PDB file of C-alpha atoms and ligand atoms in Angstrom:
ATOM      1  CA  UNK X   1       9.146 -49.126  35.685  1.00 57.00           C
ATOM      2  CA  UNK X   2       5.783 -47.182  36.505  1.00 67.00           C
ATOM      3  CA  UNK X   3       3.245 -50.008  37.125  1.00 81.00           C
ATOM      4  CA  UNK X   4       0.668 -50.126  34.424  1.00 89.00           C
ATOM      5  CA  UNK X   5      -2.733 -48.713  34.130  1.00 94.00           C
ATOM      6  CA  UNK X   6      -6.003 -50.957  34.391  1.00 96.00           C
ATOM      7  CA  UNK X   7      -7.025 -49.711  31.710  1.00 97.00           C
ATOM      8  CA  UNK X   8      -3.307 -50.706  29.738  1.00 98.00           C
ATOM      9  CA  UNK X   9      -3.572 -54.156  31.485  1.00 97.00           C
ATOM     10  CA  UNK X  10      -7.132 -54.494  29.889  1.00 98.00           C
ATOM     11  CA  UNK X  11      -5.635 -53.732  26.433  1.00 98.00           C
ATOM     12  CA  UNK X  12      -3.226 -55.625  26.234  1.00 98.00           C
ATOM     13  CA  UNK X  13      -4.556 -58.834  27.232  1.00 98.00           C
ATOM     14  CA  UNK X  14      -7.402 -57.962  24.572  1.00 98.00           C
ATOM     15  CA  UNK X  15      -4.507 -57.604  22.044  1.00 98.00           C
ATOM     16  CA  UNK X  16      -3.115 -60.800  23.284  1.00 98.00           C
ATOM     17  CA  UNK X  17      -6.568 -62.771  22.620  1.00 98.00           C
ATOM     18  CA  UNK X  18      -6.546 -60.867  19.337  1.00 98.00           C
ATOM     19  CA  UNK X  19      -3.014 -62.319  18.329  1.00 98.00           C
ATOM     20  CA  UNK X  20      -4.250 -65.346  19.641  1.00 98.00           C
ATOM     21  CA  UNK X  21      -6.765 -66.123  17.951  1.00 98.00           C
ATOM     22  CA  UNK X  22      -5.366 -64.967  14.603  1.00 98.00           C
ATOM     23  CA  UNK X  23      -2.406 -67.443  14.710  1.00 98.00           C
ATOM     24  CA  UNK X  24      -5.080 -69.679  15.518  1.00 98.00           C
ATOM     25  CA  UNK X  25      -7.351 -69.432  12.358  1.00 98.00           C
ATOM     26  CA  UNK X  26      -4.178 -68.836  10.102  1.00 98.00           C
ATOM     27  CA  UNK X  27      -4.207 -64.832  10.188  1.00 98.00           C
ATOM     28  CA  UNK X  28      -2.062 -62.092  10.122  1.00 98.00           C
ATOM     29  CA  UNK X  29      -3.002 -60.314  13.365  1.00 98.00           C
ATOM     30  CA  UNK X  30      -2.938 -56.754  11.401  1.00 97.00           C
ATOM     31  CA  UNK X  31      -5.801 -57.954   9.302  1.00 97.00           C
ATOM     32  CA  UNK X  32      -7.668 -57.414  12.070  1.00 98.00           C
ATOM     33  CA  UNK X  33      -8.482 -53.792  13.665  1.00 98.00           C
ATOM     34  CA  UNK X  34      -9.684 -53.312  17.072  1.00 98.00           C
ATOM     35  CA  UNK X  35     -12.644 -50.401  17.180  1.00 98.00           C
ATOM     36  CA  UNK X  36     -12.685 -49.441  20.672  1.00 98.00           C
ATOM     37  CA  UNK X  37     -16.617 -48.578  22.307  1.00 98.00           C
ATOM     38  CA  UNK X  38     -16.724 -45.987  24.050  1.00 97.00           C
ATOM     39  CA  UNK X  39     -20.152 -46.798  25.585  1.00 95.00           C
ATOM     40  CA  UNK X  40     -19.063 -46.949  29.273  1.00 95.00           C
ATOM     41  CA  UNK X  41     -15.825 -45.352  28.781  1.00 96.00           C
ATOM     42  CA  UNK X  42     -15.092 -42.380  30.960  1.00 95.00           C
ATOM     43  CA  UNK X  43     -13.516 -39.240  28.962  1.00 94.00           C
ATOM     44  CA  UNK X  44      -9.943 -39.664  30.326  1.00 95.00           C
ATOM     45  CA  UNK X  45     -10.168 -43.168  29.440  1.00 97.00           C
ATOM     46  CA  UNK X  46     -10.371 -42.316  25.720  1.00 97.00           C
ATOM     47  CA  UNK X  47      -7.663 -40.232  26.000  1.00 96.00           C
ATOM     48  CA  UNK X  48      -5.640 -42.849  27.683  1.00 96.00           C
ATOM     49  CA  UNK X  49      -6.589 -45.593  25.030  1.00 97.00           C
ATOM     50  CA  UNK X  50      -5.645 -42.971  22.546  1.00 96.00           C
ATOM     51  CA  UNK X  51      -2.207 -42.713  24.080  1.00 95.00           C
ATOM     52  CA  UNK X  52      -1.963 -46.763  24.176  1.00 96.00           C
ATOM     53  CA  UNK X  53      -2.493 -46.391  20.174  1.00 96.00           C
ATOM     54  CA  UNK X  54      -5.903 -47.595  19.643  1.00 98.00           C
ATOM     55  CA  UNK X  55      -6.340 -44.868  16.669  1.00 97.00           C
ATOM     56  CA  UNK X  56     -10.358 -46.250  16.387  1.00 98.00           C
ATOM     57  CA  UNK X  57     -13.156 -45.435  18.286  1.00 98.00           C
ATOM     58  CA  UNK X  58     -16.684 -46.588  18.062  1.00 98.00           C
ATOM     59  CA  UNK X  59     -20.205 -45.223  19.566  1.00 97.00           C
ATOM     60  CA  UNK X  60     -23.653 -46.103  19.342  1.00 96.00           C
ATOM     61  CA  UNK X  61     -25.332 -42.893  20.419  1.00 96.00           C
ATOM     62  CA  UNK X  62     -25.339 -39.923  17.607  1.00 96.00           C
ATOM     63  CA  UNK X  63     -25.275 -37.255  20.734  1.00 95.00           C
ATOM     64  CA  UNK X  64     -22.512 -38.977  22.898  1.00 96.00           C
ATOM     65  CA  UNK X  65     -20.603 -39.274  19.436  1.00 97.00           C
ATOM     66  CA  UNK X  66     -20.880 -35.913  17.902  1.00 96.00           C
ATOM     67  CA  UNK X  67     -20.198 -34.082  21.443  1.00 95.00           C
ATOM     68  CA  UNK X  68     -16.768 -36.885  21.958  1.00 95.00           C
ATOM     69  CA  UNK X  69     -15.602 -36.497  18.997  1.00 96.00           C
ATOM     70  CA  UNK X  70     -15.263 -32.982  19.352  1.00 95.00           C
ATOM     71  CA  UNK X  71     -13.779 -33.058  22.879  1.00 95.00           C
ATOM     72  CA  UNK X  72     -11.752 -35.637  21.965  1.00 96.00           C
ATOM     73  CA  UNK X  73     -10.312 -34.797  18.362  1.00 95.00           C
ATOM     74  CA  UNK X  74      -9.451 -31.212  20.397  1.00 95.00           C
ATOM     75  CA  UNK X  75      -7.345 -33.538  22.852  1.00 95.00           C
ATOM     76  CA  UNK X  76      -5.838 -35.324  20.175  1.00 96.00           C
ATOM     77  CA  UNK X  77      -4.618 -32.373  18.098  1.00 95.00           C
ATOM     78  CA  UNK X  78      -3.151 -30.404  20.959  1.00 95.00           C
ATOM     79  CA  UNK X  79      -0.874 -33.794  21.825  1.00 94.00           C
ATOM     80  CA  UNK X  80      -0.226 -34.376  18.514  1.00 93.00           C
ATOM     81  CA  UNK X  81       1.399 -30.673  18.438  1.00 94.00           C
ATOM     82  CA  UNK X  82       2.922 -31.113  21.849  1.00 93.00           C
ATOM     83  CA  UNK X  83       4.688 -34.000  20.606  1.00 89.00           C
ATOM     84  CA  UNK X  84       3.101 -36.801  22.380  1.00 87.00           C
ATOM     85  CA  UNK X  85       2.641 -40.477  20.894  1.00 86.00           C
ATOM     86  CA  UNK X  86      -0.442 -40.329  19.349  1.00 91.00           C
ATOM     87  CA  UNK X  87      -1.850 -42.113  16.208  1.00 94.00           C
ATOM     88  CA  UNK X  88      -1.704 -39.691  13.631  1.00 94.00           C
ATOM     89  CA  UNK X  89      -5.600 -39.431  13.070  1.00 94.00           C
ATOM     90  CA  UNK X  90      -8.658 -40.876  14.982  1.00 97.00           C
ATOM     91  CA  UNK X  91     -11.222 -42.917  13.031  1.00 98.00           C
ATOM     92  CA  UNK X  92     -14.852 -42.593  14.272  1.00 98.00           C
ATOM     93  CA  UNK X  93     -17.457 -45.200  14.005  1.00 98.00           C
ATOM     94  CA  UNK X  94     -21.084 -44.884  14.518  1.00 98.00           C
ATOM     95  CA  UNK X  95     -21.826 -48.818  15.182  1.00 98.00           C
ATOM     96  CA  UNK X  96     -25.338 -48.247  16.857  1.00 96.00           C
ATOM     97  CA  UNK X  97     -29.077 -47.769  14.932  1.00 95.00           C
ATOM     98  CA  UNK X  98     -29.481 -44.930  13.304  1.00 96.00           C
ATOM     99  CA  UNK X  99     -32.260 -42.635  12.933  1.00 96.00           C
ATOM    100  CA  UNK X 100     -32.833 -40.976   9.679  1.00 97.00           C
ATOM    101  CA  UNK X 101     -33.149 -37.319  11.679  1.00 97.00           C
ATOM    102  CA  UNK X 102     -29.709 -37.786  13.082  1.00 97.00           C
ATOM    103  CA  UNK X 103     -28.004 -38.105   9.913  1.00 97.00           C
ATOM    104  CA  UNK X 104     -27.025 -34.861   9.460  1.00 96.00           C
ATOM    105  CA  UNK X 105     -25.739 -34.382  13.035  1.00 96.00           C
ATOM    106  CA  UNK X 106     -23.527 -37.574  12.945  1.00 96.00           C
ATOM    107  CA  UNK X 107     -21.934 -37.141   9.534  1.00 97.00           C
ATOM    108  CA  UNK X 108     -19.483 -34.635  10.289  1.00 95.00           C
ATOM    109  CA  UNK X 109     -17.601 -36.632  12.384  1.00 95.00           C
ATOM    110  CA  UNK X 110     -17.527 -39.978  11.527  1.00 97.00           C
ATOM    111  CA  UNK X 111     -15.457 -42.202   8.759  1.00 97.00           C
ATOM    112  CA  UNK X 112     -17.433 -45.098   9.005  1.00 98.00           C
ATOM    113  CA  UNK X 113     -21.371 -46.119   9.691  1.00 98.00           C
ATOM    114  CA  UNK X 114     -21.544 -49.873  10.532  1.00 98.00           C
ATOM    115  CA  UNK X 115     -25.326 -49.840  10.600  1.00 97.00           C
ATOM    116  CA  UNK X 116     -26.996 -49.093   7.429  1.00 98.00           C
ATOM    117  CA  UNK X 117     -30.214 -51.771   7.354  1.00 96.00           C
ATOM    118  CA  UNK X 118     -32.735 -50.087   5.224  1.00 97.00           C
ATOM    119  CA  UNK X 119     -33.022 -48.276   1.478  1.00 98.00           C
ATOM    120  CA  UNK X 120     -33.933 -45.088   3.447  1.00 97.00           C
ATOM    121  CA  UNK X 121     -31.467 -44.916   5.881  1.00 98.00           C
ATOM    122  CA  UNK X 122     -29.091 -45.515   2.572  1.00 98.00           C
ATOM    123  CA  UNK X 123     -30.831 -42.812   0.647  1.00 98.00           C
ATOM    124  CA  UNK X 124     -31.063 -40.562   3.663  1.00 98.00           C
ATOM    125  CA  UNK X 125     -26.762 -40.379   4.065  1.00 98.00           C
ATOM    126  CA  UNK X 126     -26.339 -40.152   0.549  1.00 98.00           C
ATOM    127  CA  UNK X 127     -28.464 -37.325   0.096  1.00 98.00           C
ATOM    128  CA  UNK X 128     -26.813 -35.369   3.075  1.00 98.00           C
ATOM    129  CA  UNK X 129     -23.235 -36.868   2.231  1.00 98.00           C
ATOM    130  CA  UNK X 130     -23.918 -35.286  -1.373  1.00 98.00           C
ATOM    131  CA  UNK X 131     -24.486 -31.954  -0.110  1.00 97.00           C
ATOM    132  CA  UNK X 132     -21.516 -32.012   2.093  1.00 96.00           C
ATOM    133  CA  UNK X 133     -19.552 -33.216  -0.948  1.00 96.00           C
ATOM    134  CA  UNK X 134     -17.809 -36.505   0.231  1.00 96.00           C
ATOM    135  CA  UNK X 135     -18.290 -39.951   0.275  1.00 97.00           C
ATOM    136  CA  UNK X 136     -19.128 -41.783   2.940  1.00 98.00           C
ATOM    137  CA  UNK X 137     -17.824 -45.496   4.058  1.00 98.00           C
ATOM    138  CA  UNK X 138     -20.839 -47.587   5.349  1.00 98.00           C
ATOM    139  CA  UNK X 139     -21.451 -50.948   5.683  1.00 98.00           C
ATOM    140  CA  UNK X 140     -24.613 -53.074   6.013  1.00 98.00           C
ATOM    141  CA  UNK X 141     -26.056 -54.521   9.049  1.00 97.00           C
ATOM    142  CA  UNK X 142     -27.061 -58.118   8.916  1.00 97.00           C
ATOM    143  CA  UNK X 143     -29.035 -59.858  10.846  1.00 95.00           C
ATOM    144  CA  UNK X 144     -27.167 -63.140  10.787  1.00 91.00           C
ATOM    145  CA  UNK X 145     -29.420 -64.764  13.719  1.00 90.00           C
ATOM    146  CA  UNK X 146     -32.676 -63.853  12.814  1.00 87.00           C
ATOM    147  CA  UNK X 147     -32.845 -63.377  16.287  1.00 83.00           C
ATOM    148  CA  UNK X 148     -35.994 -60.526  16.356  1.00 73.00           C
ATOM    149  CA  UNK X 149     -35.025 -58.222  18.855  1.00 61.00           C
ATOM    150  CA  UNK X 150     -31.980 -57.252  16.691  1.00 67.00           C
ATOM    151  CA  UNK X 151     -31.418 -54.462  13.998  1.00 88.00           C
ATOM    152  CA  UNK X 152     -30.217 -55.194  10.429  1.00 95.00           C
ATOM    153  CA  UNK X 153     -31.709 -56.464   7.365  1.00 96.00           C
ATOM    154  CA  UNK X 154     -32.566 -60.083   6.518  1.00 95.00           C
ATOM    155  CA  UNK X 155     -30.260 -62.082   5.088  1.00 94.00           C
ATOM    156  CA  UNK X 156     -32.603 -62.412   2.008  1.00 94.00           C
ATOM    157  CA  UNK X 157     -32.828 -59.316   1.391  1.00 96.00           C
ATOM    158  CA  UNK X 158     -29.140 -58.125   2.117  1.00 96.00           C
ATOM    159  CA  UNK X 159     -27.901 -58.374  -1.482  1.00 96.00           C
ATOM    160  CA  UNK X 160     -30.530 -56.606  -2.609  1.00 97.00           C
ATOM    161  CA  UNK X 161     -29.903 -53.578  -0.393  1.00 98.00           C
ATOM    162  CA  UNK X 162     -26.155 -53.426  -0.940  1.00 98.00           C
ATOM    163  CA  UNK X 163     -26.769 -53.529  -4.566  1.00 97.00           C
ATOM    164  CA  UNK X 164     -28.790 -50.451  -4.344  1.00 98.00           C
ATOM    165  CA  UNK X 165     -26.529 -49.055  -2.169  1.00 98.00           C
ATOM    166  CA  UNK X 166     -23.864 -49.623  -4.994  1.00 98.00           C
ATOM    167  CA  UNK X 167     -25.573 -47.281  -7.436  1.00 98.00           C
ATOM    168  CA  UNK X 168     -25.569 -44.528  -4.489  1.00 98.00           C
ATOM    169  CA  UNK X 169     -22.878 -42.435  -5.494  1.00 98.00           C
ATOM    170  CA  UNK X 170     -21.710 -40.568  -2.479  1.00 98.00           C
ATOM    171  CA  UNK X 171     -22.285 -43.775  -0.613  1.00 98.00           C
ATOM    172  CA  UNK X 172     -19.475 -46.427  -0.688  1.00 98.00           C
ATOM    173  CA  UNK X 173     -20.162 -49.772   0.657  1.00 98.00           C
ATOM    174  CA  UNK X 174     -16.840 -51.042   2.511  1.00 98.00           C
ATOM    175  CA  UNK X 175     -18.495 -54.181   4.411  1.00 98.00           C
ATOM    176  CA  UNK X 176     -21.125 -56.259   6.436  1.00 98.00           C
ATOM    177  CA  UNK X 177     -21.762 -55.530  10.276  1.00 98.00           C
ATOM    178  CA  UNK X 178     -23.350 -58.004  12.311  1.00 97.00           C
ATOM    179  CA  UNK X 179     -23.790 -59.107  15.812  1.00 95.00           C
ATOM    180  CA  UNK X 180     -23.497 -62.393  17.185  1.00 95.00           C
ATOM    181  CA  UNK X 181     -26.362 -64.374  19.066  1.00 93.00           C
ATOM    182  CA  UNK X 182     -27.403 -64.226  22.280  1.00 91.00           C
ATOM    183  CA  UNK X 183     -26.033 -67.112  23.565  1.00 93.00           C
ATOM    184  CA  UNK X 184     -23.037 -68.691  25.288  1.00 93.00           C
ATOM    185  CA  UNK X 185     -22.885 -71.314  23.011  1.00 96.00           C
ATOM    186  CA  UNK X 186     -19.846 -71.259  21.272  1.00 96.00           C
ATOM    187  CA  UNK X 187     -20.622 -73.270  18.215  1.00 97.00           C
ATOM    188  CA  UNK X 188     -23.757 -71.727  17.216  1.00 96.00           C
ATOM    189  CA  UNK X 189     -21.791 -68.562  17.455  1.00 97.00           C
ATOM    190  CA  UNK X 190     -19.443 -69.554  15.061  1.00 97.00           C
ATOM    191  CA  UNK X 191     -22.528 -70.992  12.830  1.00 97.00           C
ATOM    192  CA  UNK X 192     -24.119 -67.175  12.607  1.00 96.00           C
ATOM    193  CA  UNK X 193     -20.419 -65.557  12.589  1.00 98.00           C
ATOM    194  CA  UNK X 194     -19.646 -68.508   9.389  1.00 98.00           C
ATOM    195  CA  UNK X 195     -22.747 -67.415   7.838  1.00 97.00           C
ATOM    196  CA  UNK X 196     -22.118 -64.228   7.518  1.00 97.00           C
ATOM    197  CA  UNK X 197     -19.013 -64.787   5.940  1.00 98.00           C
ATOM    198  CA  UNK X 198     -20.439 -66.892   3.198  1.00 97.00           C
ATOM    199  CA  UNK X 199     -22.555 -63.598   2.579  1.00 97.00           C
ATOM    200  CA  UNK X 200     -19.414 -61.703   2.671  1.00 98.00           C
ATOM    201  CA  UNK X 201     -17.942 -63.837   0.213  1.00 97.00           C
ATOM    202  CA  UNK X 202     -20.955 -64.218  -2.372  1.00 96.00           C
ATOM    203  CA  UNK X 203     -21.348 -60.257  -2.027  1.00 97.00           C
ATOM    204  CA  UNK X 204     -17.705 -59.854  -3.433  1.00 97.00           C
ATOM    205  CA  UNK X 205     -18.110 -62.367  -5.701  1.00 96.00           C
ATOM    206  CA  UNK X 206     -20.674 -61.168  -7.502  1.00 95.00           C
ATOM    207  CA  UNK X 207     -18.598 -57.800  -7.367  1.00 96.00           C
ATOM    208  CA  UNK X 208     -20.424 -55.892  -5.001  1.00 97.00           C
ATOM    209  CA  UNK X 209     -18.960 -52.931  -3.164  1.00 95.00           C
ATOM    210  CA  UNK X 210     -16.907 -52.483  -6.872  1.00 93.00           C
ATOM    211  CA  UNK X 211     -13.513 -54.323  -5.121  1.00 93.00           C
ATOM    212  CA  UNK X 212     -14.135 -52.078  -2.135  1.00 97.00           C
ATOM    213  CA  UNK X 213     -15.873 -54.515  -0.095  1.00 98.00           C
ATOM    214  CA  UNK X 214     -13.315 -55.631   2.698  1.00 97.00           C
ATOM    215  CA  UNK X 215     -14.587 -55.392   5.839  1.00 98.00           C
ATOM    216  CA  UNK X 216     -16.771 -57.647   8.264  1.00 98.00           C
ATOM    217  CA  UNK X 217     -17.096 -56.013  11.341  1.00 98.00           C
ATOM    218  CA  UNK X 218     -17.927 -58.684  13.653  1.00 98.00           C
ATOM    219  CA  UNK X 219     -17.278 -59.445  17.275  1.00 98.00           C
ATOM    220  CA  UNK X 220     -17.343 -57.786  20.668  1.00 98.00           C
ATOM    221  CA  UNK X 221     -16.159 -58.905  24.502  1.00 98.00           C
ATOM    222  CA  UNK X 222     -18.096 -61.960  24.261  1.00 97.00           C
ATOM    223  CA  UNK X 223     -17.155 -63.213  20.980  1.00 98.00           C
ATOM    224  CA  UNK X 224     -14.370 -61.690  19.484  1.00 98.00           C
ATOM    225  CA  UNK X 225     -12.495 -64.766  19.230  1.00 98.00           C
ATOM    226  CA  UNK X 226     -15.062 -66.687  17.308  1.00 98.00           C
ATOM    227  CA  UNK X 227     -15.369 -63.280  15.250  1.00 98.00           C
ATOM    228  CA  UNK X 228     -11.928 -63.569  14.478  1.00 98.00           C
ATOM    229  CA  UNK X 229     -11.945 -67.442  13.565  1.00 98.00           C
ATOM    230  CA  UNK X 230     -14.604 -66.606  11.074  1.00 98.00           C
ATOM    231  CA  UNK X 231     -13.030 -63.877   9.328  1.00 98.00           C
ATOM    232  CA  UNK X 232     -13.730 -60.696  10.960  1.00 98.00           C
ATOM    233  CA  UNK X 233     -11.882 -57.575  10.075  1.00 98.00           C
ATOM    234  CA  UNK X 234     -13.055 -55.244  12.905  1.00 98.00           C
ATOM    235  CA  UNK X 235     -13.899 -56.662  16.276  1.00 98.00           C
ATOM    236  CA  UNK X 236     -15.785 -53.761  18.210  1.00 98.00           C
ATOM    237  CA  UNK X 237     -14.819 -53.838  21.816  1.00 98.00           C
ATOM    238  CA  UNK X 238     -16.757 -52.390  25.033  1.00 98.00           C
ATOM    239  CA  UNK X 239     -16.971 -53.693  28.334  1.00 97.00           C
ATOM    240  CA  UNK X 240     -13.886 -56.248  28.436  1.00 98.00           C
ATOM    241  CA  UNK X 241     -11.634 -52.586  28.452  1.00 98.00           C
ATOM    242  CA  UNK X 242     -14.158 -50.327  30.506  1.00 97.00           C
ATOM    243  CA  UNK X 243     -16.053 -52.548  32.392  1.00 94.00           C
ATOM    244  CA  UNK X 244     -19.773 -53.040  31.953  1.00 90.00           C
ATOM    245  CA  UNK X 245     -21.060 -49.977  34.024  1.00 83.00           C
ATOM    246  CA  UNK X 246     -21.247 -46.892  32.572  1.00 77.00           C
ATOM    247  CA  UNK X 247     -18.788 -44.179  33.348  1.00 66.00           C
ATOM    248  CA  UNK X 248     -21.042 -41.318  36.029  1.00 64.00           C
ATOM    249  CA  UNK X 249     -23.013 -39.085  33.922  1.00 56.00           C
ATOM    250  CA  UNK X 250     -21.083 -35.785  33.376  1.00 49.00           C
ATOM    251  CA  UNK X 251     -18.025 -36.888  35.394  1.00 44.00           C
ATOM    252  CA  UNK X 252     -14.748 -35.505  33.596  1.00 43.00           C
ATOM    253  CA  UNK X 253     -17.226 -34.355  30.671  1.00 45.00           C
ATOM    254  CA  UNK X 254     -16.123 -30.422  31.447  1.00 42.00           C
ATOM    255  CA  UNK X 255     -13.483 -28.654  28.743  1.00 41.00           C
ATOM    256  CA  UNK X 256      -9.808 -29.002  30.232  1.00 38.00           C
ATOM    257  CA  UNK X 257      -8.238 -26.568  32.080  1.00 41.00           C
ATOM    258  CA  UNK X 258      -6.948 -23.788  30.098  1.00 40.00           C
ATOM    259  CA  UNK X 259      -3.181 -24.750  32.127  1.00 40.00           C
ATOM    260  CA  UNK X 260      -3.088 -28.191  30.347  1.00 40.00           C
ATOM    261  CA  UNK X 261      -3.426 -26.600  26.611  1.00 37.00           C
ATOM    262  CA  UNK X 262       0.309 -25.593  26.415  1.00 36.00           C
TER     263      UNK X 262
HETATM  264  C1  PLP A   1     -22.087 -51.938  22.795  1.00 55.68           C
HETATM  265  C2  PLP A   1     -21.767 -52.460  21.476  1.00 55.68           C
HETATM  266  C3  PLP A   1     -20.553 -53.146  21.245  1.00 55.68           C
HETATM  267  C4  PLP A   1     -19.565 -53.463  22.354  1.00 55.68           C
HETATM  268  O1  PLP A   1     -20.116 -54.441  23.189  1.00 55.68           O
HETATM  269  P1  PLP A   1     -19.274 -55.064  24.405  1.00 55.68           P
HETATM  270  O2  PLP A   1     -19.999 -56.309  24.715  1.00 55.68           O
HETATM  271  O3  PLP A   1     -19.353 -54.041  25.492  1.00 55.68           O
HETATM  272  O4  PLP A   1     -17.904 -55.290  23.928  1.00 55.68           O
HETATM  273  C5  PLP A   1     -20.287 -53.566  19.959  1.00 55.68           C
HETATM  274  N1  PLP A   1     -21.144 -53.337  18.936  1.00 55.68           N
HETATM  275  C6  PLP A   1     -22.314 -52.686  19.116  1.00 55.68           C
HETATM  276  C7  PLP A   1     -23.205 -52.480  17.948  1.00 55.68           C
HETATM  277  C8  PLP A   1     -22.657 -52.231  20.379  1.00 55.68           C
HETATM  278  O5  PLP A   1     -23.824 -51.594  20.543  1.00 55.68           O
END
């Protein structure tokens, strides 16, 4: 048997610690979806985690995005016709801040925004999302530490904000997005990542998202597994499958050769 890739040894042991930690805090390990980051991922790595069946792919640049998701949904139709294993679509989500002038540029291509954390950023998608005529899935971005340097909206004021965002009608609210604290202590971790699933839990209590609220995207290669104890839904992973350097500018960025279209 052909020896695997690094890049298939990486996954895998992620999907191990995934498992893991699911049987650990009582969970089925399909309640929990693995968004891949593409932040330091070379092009042919994409493909390849494509071809391993990670069907989700996550970015936090609106440029990078839009110009991967083309290049990449290309890739994926022409294998899907050729016959290769494939998941049958590719979800994109735009996990980094985003600027109200990109809006338009990044909507096209993406089925979920992680990082709403203001009224105008809200009102700026649903404005363009109406013109376009669809509804876009978005969730909020807390910020669970109150650390400063982060993005996302106060925990005060998060309930607030999603309830506007409820009466946004080409705006559906799907879930919370937050990011754990910079720290390597574990426990104080899982004291931000608990919090925000007491928010998660009041929110759909009190009915908001309209029974569509089912996601907390929480977790990346440092603290996924706490993530995961506390309830997460989509751990978003980087560096643990790419590595932490960034793939060379450019490198493997160039169209395919015409000989590999079929
Ligand atoms: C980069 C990034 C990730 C992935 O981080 P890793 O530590 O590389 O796994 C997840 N979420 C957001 C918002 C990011 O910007």
């Amino acid at each position: 048997m052909a020896k695997r890739s690094p890049l298939a040894e990486k996954l895998s042991e992620v999907r191990e610690r995934i498992a893991n930690a699911c049987a650990k805090a009582h969970r089925e390990t399909r309640e929990v979806t693995l968004v891949a980051v593409t932040k330091t991922a070379a092009p042919e790595q994409i493909r390849e985690i494509l071809q391993l069946g990670v069907a989700d792919l996550g970015e936090s640049r609106v440029q990078v995005l839009a110009q991967r998701a083309a290049q990449i949904n290309e890739f994926h139709q022409r294998a899907l016709k050729s016959g290769e294993g494939m998941p049958p679509r590719i979800r994109w989500h735009m996990i980094g801040h985003l600027q109200r002038n990109k809006v338009k540029q990044v909507l096209p291509v993406i089925d979920f925004i992680h990082s709403i954390d203001s009224l105008r950023l809200a009102e700026e998608i649903d404005g363009i999302a109406c013109r376009m005529e669809r509804k876009v899935s978005v969730m909020l971005q807390v910020n669970a530490s109150g650390e400063d340097q982060k993005y996302g909206i106060a925990v005060g004021a998060s309930i607030h904000l999603a309830e506007q965002i409820d009466t946004m009608p080409n705006l559906q609210l799907v879930g919370l997005m937050a990011m754990g604290p910079l720290t390597q202590d574990k426990a104080e971790i899982r004291r931000v990542f608990a919090r925000m699933r007491e928010i998660f839990e009041e929110m759909k209590w009190n009915k908001v998202g309209g029974g569509h609220l089912r996601h907390l995207s929480m977790g990346m290669s440092n603290d996924f597994e706490e993530a995961i104890m506390e309830g997460a839904t989509m751990v978003r992973i980087g560096s643990l499958l790419f590595g932490a350097e960034p793939a060379p500018a450019g490198e493997g960025e160039h169209p395919e050769p015409s000989s590999q279209s079929m």
